[in-house]
Short mmCIF file of C-alpha atoms in Angstrom, two decimals:
data_model
loop_
_atom_site.label_atom_id
_atom_site.label_comp_id
_atom_site.label_asym_id
_atom_site.label_seq_id
_atom_site.Cartn_x
_atom_site.Cartn_y
_atom_site.Cartn_z
CA ALA A 16 -8.62 34.53 35.85
CA ASP A 17 -10.91 31.65 36.91
CA THR A 18 -12.45 31.51 33.44
CA LEU A 19 -9.01 31.48 31.85
CA LEU A 20 -7.96 28.65 34.16
CA LEU A 21 -11.07 26.66 33.23
CA VAL A 22 -10.42 27.20 29.51
CA CYS A 23 -6.81 26.05 29.93
CA ARG A 24 -7.93 22.92 31.79
CA LEU A 25 -10.47 22.07 29.09
CA PHE A 26 -7.83 22.63 26.43
CA LYS A 27 -5.33 20.40 28.20
CA ALA A 28 -8.00 17.72 28.67
CA GLY A 29 -8.56 17.77 24.90
CA GLN A 30 -12.21 18.83 25.05
CA ILE A 31 -11.81 22.20 23.30
CA GLU A 32 -9.58 23.78 20.67
CA LEU A 33 -8.11 27.27 20.74
CA HIS A 34 -7.63 29.27 17.56
CA ALA A 35 -5.75 32.51 16.93
CA ASN A 36 -5.35 34.30 13.60
CA GLY A 37 -7.28 31.50 11.89
CA ALA A 38 -4.87 28.74 12.97
CA LYS A 39 -5.29 26.05 15.59
CA LEU A 40 -3.00 26.61 18.55
CA LEU A 41 -0.64 23.88 19.70
CA PRO A 42 0.02 23.44 23.45
CA GLY A 43 3.36 25.25 23.24
CA GLU A 44 1.76 28.27 21.56
CA VAL A 45 -1.12 28.86 23.98
CA PHE A 46 0.69 30.87 26.65
CA SER A 47 2.05 33.41 24.19
CA GLN A 48 -1.49 33.98 22.90
CA ILE A 49 -3.22 34.36 26.27
CA ASP A 50 -0.50 36.45 27.91
CA GLY A 51 -2.02 39.92 27.99
CA SER A 52 -5.55 41.16 27.47
CA THR A 53 -5.01 42.45 23.92
CA LYS A 54 -3.80 39.07 22.65
CA LEU A 55 -6.46 37.20 24.61
CA ASN A 56 -9.21 38.96 22.65
CA ARG A 57 -7.93 37.35 19.43
CA VAL A 58 -8.23 33.79 20.75
CA SER A 59 -11.40 31.85 19.93
CA VAL A 60 -12.67 28.66 21.55
CA SER A 61 -14.43 25.79 19.79
CA ARG A 62 -15.56 22.33 20.77
CA ARG A 63 -13.07 19.72 19.63
CA LYS A 64 -14.09 17.07 17.12
CA THR A 65 -12.94 13.62 18.13
CA VAL A 66 -12.24 10.57 16.03
CA ASP A 67 -14.51 7.55 16.46
CA LYS A 68 -13.04 4.73 18.56
CA THR A 69 -13.37 2.22 15.70
CA ASP A 70 -11.41 4.56 13.40
CA ILE A 71 -8.69 4.95 16.02
CA GLN A 72 -8.44 1.17 16.33
CA SER A 73 -8.33 0.85 12.54
CA VAL A 74 -5.48 3.38 12.34
CA ARG A 75 -3.62 1.61 15.17
CA THR A 76 -3.88 -1.69 13.28
CA LEU A 77 -2.63 -0.02 10.09
CA ALA A 78 0.23 1.59 12.02
CA ARG A 79 1.23 -1.78 13.46
CA ASP A 80 1.26 -3.24 9.95
CA LEU A 81 3.27 -0.33 8.53
CA PHE A 82 5.82 0.14 11.29
CA GLY A 83 5.87 -3.21 13.12
CA LYS A 84 5.25 -1.53 16.47
CA VAL A 85 2.19 -1.07 18.63
CA ALA A 86 0.86 2.49 18.35
CA PRO A 87 -0.46 4.52 21.31
CA GLU A 88 -4.17 4.43 22.10
CA GLY A 89 -5.16 8.08 22.55
CA GLU A 90 -6.04 10.30 19.61
CA ASP A 91 -3.41 12.96 20.34
CA ASP A 92 -0.71 10.43 21.20
CA LEU A 93 -1.47 8.42 18.07
CA HIS A 94 -1.39 11.57 15.95
CA ALA A 95 1.99 12.65 17.37
CA TRP A 96 3.43 9.12 17.06
CA LEU A 97 2.37 8.78 13.42
CA ARG A 98 3.60 12.27 12.51
CA GLU A 99 6.98 11.41 14.03
CA ARG A 100 7.20 8.18 12.00
CA PHE A 101 6.06 9.86 8.78
CA ASN A 102 8.56 12.71 9.30
CA ALA A 103 11.35 10.16 9.70
CA GLN A 104 10.29 8.39 6.51
CA SER A 105 10.07 11.72 4.69
CA SER A 106 13.63 12.63 5.64
CA GLU A 107 14.87 9.22 4.48
CA LEU A 108 13.02 9.66 1.20
CA ALA A 109 14.65 13.07 0.73
CA LYS A 110 18.10 11.44 1.05
CA TRP A 111 17.16 8.71 -1.40
CA ALA A 112 15.66 11.24 -3.82
CA ALA A 113 19.00 13.03 -4.00
CA LEU A 114 20.71 9.75 -4.87
CA ALA A 115 18.04 8.76 -7.41
CA ALA A 116 18.24 12.21 -9.04
CA THR A 117 21.81 11.47 -10.09
CA GLY A 118 20.50 8.81 -12.46
CA SER A 119 22.70 6.15 -10.93
CA TYR A 120 19.97 4.61 -8.76
CA PRO A 121 16.42 3.42 -9.44
CA GLY A 122 13.21 4.39 -7.68
CA ALA A 123 12.82 8.09 -8.49
CA THR A 124 9.11 7.78 -9.35
CA ASP A 125 8.34 5.67 -6.26
CA ILE A 126 10.19 8.15 -4.07
CA ALA A 127 8.26 11.08 -5.60
CA ASP A 128 4.93 9.29 -5.10
CA LEU A 129 5.70 8.45 -1.48
CA GLN A 130 7.00 11.95 -0.78
CA GLY A 131 3.80 13.48 -2.18
CA VAL A 132 1.51 11.40 0.02
CA LEU A 133 3.64 11.85 3.12
CA ASN A 134 3.87 15.62 2.63
CA LYS A 135 0.06 15.84 2.41
CA LEU A 136 -0.28 13.83 5.62
CA ILE A 137 2.42 15.71 7.52
CA ALA A 138 0.99 19.09 6.51
CA ASN A 139 -2.21 18.25 8.38
CA ARG A 140 -1.69 19.45 11.98
CA ASP A 141 -5.22 18.70 13.19
CA SER A 142 -5.48 15.23 14.73
CA PHE A 143 -9.13 14.75 13.68
CA ALA A 144 -8.48 15.55 10.02
CA PHE A 145 -5.14 13.70 10.05
CA LEU A 146 -6.57 10.44 11.38
CA ASN A 147 -9.64 10.64 9.12
CA GLN A 148 -7.33 11.18 6.16
CA ILE A 149 -5.40 8.05 7.12
CA VAL A 150 -8.64 6.06 7.37
CA GLY A 151 -9.57 7.25 3.87
CA LEU A 152 -6.14 6.37 2.46
CA LYS A 153 -5.84 3.01 4.24
CA ALA A 154 -5.55 0.84 1.11
CA ASP A 155 -3.14 3.28 -0.54
CA LEU A 156 -1.00 3.47 2.59
CA VAL A 157 -0.61 -0.31 2.69
CA ASP A 158 0.67 -0.21 -0.91
CA LEU A 159 2.90 2.77 -0.17
CA GLY A 160 4.26 1.00 2.91
CA GLU A 161 5.31 -1.97 0.77
CA ARG A 162 6.96 0.36 -1.74
CA TYR A 163 8.77 2.16 1.08
CA THR A 164 10.03 -1.17 2.43
CA ARG A 165 11.41 -2.12 -1.00
CA LEU A 166 13.19 1.24 -1.30
CA GLU A 167 14.53 0.94 2.24
CA THR A 168 15.88 -2.54 1.51
CA PHE A 169 17.58 -1.32 -1.64
CA PHE A 170 19.16 1.86 -0.25
CA ASP A 171 20.12 0.39 3.14
CA LYS A 172 21.23 -3.11 2.16
CA GLN A 173 21.61 -3.54 -1.59
CA LYS A 174 23.20 -0.22 -2.56
CA PRO A 175 26.83 -1.43 -2.09
CA GLN A 176 26.23 -4.38 -4.43
CA TRP A 177 24.52 -2.03 -6.92
CA ASP A 178 27.53 0.29 -6.82
CA ALA A 179 29.91 -2.63 -7.34
CA LEU A 180 27.90 -3.92 -10.31
CA ARG A 181 27.73 -0.45 -11.90
CA LEU A 182 31.49 -0.06 -11.45
CA ALA A 183 32.12 -3.50 -12.97
CA TYR A 184 29.79 -2.73 -15.88
#
């Protein structure tokens, strides 16, 4: 029991990772995997890889440029914050994709490109790999952020005028 308590404290402190069935466990999944001796035998422990401080600062700067808000400082908090923002953008893009698929609105290729990149980022649940992927895609993300802003401006502000012009045409 003392060893289990120590492992849980190290996990909560972010110094180790727990894996079960080949997948990294999230904090909400840990108890169900350590409850009972038969399940506990399937859990493995590994030292957690951490992102370099300069890379975290670089991602925070990029996040500020993309979203206009100051991002959290810690690796896990930054990861969760960015995933939340990217999920929100992905859901907006899904709405716009449905409109663009009708053929009445522009931007279908931009929406598909953005959706592809965001889906690859969102699929990555590991904070180390996620943040390193963002560092590697920094230049592309700046471009994609500008394209997202143009689409957002069109679908949120200019769509009524577009509809009126199409009706008049």
